[in-house]
Tab-separated table of C-alpha atoms in Angstrom:
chain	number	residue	atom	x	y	z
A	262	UNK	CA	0.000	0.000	0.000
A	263	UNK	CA	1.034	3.379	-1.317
A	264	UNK	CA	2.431	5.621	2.370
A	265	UNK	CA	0.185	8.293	2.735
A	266	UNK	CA	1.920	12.058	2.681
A	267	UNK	CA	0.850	12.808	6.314
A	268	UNK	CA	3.250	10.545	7.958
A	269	UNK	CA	6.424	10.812	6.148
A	270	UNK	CA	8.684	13.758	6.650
A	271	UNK	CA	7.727	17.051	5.209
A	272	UNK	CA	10.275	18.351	2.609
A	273	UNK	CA	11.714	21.079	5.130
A	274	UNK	CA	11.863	18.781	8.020
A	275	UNK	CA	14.417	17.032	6.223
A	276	UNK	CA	18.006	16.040	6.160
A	277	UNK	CA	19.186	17.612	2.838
A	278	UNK	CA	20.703	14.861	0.740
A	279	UNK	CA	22.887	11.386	0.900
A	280	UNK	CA	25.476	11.000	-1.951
A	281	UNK	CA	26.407	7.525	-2.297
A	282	UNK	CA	28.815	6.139	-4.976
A	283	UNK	CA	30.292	2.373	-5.390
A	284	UNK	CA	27.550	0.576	-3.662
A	285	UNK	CA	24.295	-1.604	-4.054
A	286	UNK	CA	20.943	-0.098	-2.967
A	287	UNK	CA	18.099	-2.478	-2.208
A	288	UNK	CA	14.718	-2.708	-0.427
A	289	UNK	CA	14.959	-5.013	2.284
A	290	UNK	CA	12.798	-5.695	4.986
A	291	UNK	CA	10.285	-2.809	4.492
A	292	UNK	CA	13.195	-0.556	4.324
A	293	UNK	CA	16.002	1.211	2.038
A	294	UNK	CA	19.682	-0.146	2.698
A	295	UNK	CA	23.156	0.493	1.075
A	296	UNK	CA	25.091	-2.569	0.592
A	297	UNK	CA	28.885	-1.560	0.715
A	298	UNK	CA	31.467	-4.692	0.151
A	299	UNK	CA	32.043	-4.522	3.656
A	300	UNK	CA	28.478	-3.922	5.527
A	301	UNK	CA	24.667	-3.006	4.815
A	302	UNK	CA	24.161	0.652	6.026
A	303	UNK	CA	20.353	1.300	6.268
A	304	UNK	CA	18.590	4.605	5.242
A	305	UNK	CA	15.627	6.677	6.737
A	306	UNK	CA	14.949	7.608	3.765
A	307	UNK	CA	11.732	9.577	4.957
A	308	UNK	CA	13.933	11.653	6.841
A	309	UNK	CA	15.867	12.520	3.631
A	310	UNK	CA	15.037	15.321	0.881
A	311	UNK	CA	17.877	13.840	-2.122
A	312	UNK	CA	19.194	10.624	-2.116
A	313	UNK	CA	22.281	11.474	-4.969
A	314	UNK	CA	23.748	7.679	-6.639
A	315	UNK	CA	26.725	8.520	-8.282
A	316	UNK	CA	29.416	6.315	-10.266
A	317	UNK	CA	29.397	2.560	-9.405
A	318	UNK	CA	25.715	2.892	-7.983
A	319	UNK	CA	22.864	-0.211	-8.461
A	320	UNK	CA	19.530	0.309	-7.250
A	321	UNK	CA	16.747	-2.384	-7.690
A	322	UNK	CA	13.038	-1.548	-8.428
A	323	UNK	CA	11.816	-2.102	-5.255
A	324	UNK	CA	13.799	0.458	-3.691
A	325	UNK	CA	13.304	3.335	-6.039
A	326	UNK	CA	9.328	2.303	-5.577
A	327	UNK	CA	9.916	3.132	-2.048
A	328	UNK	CA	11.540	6.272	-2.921
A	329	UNK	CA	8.888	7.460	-4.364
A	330	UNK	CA	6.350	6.446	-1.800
A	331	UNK	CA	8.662	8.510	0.820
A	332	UNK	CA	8.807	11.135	-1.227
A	333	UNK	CA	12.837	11.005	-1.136
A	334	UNK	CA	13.763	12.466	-4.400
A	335	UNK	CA	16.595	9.859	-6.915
A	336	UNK	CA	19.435	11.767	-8.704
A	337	UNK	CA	21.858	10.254	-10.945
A	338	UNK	CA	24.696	12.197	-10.610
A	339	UNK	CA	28.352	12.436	-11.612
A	340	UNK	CA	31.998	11.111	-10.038
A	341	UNK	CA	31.563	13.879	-6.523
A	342	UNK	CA	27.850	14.566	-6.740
A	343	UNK	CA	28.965	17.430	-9.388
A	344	UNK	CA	27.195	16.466	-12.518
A	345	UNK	CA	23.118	15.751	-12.757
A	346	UNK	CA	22.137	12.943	-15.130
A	347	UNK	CA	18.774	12.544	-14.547
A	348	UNK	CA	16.012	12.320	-11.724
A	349	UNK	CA	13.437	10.364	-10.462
A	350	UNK	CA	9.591	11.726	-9.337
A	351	UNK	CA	9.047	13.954	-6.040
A	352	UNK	CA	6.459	13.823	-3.447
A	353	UNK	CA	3.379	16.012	-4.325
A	354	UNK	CA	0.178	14.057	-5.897
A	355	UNK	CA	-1.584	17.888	-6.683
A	356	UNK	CA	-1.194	19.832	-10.371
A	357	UNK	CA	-2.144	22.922	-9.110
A	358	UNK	CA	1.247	24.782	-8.517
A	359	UNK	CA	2.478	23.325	-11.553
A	360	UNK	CA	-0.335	25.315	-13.119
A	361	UNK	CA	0.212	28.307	-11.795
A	362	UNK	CA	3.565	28.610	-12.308
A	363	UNK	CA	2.975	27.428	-16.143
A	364	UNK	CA	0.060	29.901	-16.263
A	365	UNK	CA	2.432	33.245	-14.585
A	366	UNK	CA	5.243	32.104	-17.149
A	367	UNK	CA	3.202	32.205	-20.465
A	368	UNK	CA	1.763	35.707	-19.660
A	369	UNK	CA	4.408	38.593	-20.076
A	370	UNK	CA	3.414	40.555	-17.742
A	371	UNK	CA	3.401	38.125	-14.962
A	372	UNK	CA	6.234	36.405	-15.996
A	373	UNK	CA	8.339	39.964	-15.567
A	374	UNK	CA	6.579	40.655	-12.093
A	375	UNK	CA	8.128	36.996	-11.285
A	376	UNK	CA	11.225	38.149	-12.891
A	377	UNK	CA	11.489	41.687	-10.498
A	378	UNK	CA	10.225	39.756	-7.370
A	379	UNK	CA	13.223	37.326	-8.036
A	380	UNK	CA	15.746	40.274	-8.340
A	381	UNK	CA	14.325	42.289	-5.583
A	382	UNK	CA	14.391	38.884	-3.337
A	383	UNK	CA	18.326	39.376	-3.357
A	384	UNK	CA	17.937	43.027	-2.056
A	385	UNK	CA	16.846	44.596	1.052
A	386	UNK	CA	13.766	46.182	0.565
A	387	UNK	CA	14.356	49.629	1.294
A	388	UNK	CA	17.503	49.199	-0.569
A	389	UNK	CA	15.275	49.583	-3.958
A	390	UNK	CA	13.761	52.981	-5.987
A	391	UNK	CA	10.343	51.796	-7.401
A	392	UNK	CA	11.475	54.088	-10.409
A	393	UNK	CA	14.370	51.980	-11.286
A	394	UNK	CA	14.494	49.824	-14.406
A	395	UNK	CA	14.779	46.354	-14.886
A	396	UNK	CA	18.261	46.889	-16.716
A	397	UNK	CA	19.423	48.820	-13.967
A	398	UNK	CA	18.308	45.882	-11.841
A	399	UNK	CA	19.850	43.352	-13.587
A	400	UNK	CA	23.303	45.682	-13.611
A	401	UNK	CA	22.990	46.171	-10.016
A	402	UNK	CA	22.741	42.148	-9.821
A	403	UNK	CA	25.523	41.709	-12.197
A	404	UNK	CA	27.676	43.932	-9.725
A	405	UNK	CA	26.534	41.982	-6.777
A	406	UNK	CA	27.554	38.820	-8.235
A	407	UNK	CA	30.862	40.191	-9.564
A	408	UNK	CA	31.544	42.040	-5.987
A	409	UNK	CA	31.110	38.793	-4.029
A	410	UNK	CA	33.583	36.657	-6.035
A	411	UNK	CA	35.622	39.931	-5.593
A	412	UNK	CA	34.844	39.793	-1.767
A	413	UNK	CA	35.384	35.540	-1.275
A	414	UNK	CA	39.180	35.950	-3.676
A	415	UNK	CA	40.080	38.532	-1.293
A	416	UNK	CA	39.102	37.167	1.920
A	417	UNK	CA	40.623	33.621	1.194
A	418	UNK	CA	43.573	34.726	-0.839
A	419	UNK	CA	42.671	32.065	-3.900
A	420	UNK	CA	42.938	33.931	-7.079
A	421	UNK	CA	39.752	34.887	-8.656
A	422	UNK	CA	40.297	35.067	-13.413
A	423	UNK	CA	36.452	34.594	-13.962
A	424	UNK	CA	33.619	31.911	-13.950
A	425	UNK	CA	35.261	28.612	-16.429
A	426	UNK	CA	35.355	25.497	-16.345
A	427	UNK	CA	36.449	22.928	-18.977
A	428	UNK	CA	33.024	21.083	-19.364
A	429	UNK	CA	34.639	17.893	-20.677
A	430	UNK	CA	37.648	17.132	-18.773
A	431	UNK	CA	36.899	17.665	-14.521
A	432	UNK	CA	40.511	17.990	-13.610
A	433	UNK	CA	41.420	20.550	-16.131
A	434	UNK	CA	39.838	23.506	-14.258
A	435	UNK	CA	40.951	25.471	-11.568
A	436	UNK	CA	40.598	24.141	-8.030
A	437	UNK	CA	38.242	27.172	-7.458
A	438	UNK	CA	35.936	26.503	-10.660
A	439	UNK	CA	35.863	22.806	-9.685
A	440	UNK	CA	35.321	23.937	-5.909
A	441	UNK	CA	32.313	26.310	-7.279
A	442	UNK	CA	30.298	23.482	-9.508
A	443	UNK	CA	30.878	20.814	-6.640
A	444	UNK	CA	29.116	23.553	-4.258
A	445	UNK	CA	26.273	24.200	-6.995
A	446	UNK	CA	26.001	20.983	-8.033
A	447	UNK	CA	24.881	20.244	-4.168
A	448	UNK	CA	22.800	23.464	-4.238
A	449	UNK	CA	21.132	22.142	-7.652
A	450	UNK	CA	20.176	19.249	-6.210
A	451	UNK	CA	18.254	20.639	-3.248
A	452	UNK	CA	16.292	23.214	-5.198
A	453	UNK	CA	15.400	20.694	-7.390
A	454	UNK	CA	14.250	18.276	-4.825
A	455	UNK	CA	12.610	21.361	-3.355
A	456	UNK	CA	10.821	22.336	-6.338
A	457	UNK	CA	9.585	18.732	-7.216
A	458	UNK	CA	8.515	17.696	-3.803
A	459	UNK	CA	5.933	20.759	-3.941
A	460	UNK	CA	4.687	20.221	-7.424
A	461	UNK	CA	6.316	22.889	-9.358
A	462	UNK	CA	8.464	22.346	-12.655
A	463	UNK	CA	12.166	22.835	-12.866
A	464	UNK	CA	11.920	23.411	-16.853
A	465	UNK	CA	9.226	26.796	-16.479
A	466	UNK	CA	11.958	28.867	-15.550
A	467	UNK	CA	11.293	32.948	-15.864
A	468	UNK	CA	14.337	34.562	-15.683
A	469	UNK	CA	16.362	31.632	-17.167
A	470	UNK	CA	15.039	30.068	-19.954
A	471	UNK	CA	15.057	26.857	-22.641
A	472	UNK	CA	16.751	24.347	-20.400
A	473	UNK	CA	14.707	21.514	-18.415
A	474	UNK	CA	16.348	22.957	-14.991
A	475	UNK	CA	15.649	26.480	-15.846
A	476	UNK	CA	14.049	26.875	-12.357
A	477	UNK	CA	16.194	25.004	-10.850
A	478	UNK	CA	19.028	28.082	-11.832
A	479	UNK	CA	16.779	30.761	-10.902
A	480	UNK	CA	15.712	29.614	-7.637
A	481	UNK	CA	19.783	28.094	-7.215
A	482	UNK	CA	20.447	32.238	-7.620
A	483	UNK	CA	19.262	33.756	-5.076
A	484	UNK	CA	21.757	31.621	-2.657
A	485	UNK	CA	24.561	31.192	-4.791
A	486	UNK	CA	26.514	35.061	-3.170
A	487	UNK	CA	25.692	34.022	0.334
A	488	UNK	CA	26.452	30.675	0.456
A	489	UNK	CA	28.098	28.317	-2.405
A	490	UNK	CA	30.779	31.141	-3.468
A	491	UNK	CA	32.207	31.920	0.004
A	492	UNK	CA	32.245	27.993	0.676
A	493	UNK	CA	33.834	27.400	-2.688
A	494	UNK	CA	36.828	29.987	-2.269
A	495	UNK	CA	37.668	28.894	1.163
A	496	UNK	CA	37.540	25.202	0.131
A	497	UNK	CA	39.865	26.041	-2.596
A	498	UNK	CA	42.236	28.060	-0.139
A	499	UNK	CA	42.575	24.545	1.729
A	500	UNK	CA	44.015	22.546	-0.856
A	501	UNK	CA	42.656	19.819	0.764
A	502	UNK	CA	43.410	16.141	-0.766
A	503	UNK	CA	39.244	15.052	-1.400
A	504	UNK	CA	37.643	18.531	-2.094
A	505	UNK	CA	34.733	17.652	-3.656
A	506	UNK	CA	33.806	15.310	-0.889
A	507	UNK	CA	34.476	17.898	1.767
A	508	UNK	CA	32.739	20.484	0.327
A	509	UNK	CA	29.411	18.219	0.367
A	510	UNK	CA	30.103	17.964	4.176
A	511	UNK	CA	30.283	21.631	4.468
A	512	UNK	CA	27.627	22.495	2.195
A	513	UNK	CA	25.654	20.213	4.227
A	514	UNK	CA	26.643	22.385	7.556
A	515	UNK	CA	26.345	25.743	5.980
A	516	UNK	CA	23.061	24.735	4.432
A	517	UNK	CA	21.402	23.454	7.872
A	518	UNK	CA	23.077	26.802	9.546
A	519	UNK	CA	21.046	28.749	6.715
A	520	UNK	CA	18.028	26.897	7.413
A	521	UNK	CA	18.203	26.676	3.183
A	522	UNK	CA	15.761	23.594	3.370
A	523	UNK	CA	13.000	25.724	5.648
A	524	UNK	CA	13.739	28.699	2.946
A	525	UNK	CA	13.331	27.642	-0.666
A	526	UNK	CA	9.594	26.773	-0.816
A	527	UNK	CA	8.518	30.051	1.197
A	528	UNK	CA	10.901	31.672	-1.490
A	529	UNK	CA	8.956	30.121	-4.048
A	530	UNK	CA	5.800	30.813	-2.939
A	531	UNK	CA	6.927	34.757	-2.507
A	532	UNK	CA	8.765	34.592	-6.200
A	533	UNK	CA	5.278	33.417	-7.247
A	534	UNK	CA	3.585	35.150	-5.558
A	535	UNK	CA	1.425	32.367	-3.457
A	536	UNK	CA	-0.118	32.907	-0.452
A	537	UNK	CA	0.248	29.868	1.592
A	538	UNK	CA	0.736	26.360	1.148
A	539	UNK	CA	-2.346	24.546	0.261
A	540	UNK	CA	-3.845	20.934	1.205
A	541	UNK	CA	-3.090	18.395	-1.194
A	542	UNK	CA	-6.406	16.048	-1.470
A	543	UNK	CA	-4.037	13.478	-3.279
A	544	UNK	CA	-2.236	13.255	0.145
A	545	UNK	CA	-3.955	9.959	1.743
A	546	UNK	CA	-5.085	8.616	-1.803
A	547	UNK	CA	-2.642	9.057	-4.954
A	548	UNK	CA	-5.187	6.889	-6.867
A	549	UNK	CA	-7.755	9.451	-5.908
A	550	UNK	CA	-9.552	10.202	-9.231
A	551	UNK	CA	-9.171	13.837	-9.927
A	552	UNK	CA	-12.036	16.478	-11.086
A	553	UNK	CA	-12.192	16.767	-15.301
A	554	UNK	CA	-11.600	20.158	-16.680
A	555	UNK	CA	-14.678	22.960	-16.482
A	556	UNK	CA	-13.988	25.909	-19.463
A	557	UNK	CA	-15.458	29.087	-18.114
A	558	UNK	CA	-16.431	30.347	-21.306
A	559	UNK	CA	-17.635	28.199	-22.734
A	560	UNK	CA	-20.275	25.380	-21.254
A	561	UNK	CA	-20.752	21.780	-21.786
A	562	UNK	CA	-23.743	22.710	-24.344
A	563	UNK	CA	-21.810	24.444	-26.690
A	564	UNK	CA	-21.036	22.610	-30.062
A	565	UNK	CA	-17.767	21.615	-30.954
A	566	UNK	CA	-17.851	22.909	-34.172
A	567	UNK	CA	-17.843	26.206	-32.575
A	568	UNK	CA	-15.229	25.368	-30.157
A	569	UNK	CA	-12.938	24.493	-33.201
A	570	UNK	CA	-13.889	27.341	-34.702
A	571	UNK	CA	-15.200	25.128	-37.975
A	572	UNK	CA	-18.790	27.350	-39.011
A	573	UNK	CA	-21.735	25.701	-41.367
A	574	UNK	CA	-21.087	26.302	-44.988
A	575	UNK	CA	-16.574	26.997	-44.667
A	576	UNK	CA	-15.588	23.550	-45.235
A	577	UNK	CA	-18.435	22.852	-47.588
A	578	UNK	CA	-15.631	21.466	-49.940
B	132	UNK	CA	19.343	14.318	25.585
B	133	UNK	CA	21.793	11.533	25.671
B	134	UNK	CA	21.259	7.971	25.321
B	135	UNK	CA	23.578	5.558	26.453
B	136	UNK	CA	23.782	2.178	25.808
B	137	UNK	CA	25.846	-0.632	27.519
B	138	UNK	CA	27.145	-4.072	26.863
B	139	UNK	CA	29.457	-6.323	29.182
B	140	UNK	CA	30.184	-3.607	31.343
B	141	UNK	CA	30.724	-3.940	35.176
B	142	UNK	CA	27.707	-3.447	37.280
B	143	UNK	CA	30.287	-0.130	39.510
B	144	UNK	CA	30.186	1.615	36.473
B	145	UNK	CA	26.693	1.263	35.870
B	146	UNK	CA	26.025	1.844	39.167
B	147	UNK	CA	27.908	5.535	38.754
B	148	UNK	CA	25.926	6.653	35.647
B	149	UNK	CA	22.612	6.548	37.643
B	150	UNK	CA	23.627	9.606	39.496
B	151	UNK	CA	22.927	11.553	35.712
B	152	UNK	CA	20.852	9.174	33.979
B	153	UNK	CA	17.526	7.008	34.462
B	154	UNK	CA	17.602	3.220	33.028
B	155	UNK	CA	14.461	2.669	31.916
B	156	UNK	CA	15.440	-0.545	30.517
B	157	UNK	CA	18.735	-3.013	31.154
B	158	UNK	CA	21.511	-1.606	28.959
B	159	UNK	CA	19.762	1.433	28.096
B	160	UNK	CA	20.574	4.825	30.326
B	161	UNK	CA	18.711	7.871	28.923
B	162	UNK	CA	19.242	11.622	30.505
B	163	UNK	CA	19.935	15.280	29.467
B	164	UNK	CA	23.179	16.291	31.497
B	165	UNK	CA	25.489	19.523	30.576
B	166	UNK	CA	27.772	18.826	27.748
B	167	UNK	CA	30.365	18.977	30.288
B	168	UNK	CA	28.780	16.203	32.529
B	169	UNK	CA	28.265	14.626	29.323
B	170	UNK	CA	32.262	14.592	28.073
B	171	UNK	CA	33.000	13.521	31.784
B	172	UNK	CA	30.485	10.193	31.687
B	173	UNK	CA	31.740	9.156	27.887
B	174	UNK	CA	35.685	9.616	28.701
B	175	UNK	CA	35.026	7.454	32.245
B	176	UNK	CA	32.954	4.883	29.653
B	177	UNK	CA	35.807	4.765	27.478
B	178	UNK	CA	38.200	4.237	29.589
B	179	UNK	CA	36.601	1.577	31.489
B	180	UNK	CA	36.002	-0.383	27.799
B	181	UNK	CA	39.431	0.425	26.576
B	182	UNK	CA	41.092	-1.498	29.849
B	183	UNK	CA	38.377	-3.750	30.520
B	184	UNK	CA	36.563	-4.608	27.535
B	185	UNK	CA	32.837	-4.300	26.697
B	186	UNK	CA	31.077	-2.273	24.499
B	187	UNK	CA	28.941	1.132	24.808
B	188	UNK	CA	27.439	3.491	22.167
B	189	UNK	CA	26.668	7.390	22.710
B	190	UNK	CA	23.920	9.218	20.882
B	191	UNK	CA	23.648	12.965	22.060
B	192	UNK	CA	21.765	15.881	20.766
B	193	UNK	CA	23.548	18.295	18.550
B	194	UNK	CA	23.206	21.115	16.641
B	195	UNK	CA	24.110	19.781	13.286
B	196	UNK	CA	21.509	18.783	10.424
B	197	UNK	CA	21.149	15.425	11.985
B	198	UNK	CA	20.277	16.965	15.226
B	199	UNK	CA	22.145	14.081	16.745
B	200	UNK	CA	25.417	12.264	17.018
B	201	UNK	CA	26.155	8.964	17.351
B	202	UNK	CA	29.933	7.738	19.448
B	203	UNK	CA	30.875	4.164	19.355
B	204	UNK	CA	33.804	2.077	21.288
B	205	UNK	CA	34.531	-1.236	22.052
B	206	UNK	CA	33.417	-4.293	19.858
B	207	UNK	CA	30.278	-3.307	18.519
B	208	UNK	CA	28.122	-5.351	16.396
B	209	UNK	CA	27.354	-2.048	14.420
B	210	UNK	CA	29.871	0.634	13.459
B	211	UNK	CA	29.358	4.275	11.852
B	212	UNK	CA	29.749	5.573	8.445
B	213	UNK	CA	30.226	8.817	7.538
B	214	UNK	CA	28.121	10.096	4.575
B	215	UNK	CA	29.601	13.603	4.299
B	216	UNK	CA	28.269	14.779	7.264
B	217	UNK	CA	25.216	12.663	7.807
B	218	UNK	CA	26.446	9.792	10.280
B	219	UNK	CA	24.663	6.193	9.780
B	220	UNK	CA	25.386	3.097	11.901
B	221	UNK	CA	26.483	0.681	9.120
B	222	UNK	CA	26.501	-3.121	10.277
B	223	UNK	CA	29.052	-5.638	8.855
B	224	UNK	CA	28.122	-7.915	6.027
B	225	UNK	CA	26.281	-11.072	7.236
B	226	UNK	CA	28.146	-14.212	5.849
């Protein structure tokens, strides 16, 4: 039987993820468990928002079925957690923020009301003129971003030549540029797990666009100056034989000391511009059959000839 | 909040540990003494395994994601793994 959403964790009550690499993952005994070479580790996974399988990983059927009925987002990710294959499904059963978010992202003037609320979100309030342009917005963001990277070389002493990274060979970057996607890759996977556990869609982005994680970047943004680009620099400045993996366990520290898991889906829900999380009717009953669609202006009377626009005597042919 | 719990150790040290904690089962001592107190009981635990033998884990509140950490010694039949950051008891492979 399916677990009903009231008794497993809720997405912010969570422990962010669990990167595994190297290792069998199978459904035993009601239950998740990681079988290394040299012992069986079991998982709460209900307790758990991501559950990243890198290189080396197996995972039966059972156990992603009981993944999904915990609501315990599945990545497939790259050697460190850095790269994002592909995911599994999240926890919510409801369409309706999916919806919305589709619906505020097809309309232009919505879409740029999400796009100011996003900008603004990285400002104080009073720190913004009403009579200021988007442009200037988007320069004063650029200057933010270019001013913390500034701020983190300085304080940390790593040199700082600009955001690149050689997409096809891992070890040919910098230690700073590898230090910064291992950091984001972490943060990527959180949003994302954030966004999908509450029914949104990490392809309807509004600022970024075209790219099936387009959310997933613009959400990603607005915590990228205060907390992946400090942890990246110092990281870097360590030297530190297994960066990638340490930089997980401090993401994982500086994300808890954020409270990042309590903060995404309020930040959402302000980006969007939704007033409070609503009840999910799908929560005790995914089979639940849901309501069929009602047009407004148009009623069940009206003949579909009309509604496809054919009219008596055009297609007389 | 700690929870403490003992195997094949001598019944003088268990004796000494209800001065902090309650058992409210054999093997199993629960209480929320100062970190301090807390350091004190563990290094006196460890000690005692370390010369004597026996087993004890620790699982204590703290401030971490987990909200909790979890301190092994002696020959337990489960040990820890470290999953950058998050700590799960792992148990050795059944033959």
């Amino acid at each position: 039987m399916k677990t009903s959403l009231h008794e497993i964790g809720r997405f912010d009550d969570r422990m962010s993820f669990l990167y595994v690499d190297r290792a069998i993952i199978r459904h035993t005994s009601n239950a998740i468990a990681i079988h290394e070479f040299d012992g069986v580790t079991d998982v709460p996974i209900s307790s758990i928002a991501t559950l990243m399988l890198g290189p080396g990983t197996k995972i039966t059927h059972e156990a992603i079925k009981a993944l999904a009925d915990n609501n315990c987002l599945v990545i497939w990710a790259g050697e460190f957690g850095i790269r994002f294959y592909a995911c599994g499904m999240g926890g919510s059963r409801h369409s309706r923020n999916l919806l919305r978010q589709a619906a505020l992202a097809l309309d232009e003037r919505t879409r740029l009301q999400v796009v100011v609320r996003m900008y603004l979100r990285r400002f104080a309030d009073d720190a913004i003129d009403p009579e200021i342009t988007l442009q200037q917005l988007r320069g004063k963001e650029g200057f933010r971003v270019r001013q913390a990277y500034a701020d983190a070389s300085k304080a940390t002493g790593v040199p700082w030549d600009g955001r690149n990274y050689a997409r096809k060979d891992w070890y040919a970057g910098d230690p700073v540029n590898r230090a910064l996607s291992a950091a984001n890759a972490c943060l990527y996977g959180l949003v994302h797990a954030a966004i999908i556990s509450a029914g949104y869609s990490p392809a309807i982005g509004f600022i970024h666009t075209g790219k099936q994680l387009s959310f997933v970047y613009d959400i990603a943004d607005l915590y990228k100056v205060e907390l992946t680009i400090p942890l990246a620099f110092e990281m870097a400045g360590r030297h530190t034989q297994n960066m990638e993996r340490e930089i997980r366990t401090e993401a994982r520290r500086r994300f808890h000391r954020a409270k990042l898991l309590q903060q995404i889906l309020p930040d959402i829900r302000h980006c969007l511009d939704v007033k409070a999380e609503e009840q999910d009717e799908f929560a005790d009953d995914p089979a639940l059959p849901a309501g069929l669609w009602e047009p407004e202006s148009f009623t069940s009377e009206t003949p579909i000839g009309q509604i496809l626009g054919l009219h008596h005597g055009d297609d007389a042919a | 909040m700690m929870v403490l719990i003992l195997h094949k150790i001598r019944p003088g040290v268990r004796g000494r540990l209800t001065r902090w904690l309650i058992q409210p089962q054999s093997n199993v001592y629960v209480g929320h003494p100062s970190a301090r107190i807390r350091e004190v009981i563990w290094k006196h635990i460890c000690d005692e395994i370390d010369t004597r033998g026996g087993s004890a884990v620790l699982i204590h509140t703290d401030p971490s994601e987990q909200g909790y950490r979890i301190a092994t010694r002696g020959e337990t039949p489960k040990t820890t793994r470290d999953f950058d950051g998050l700590i799960l008891p792992k148990a050795a492979k059944a033959r």
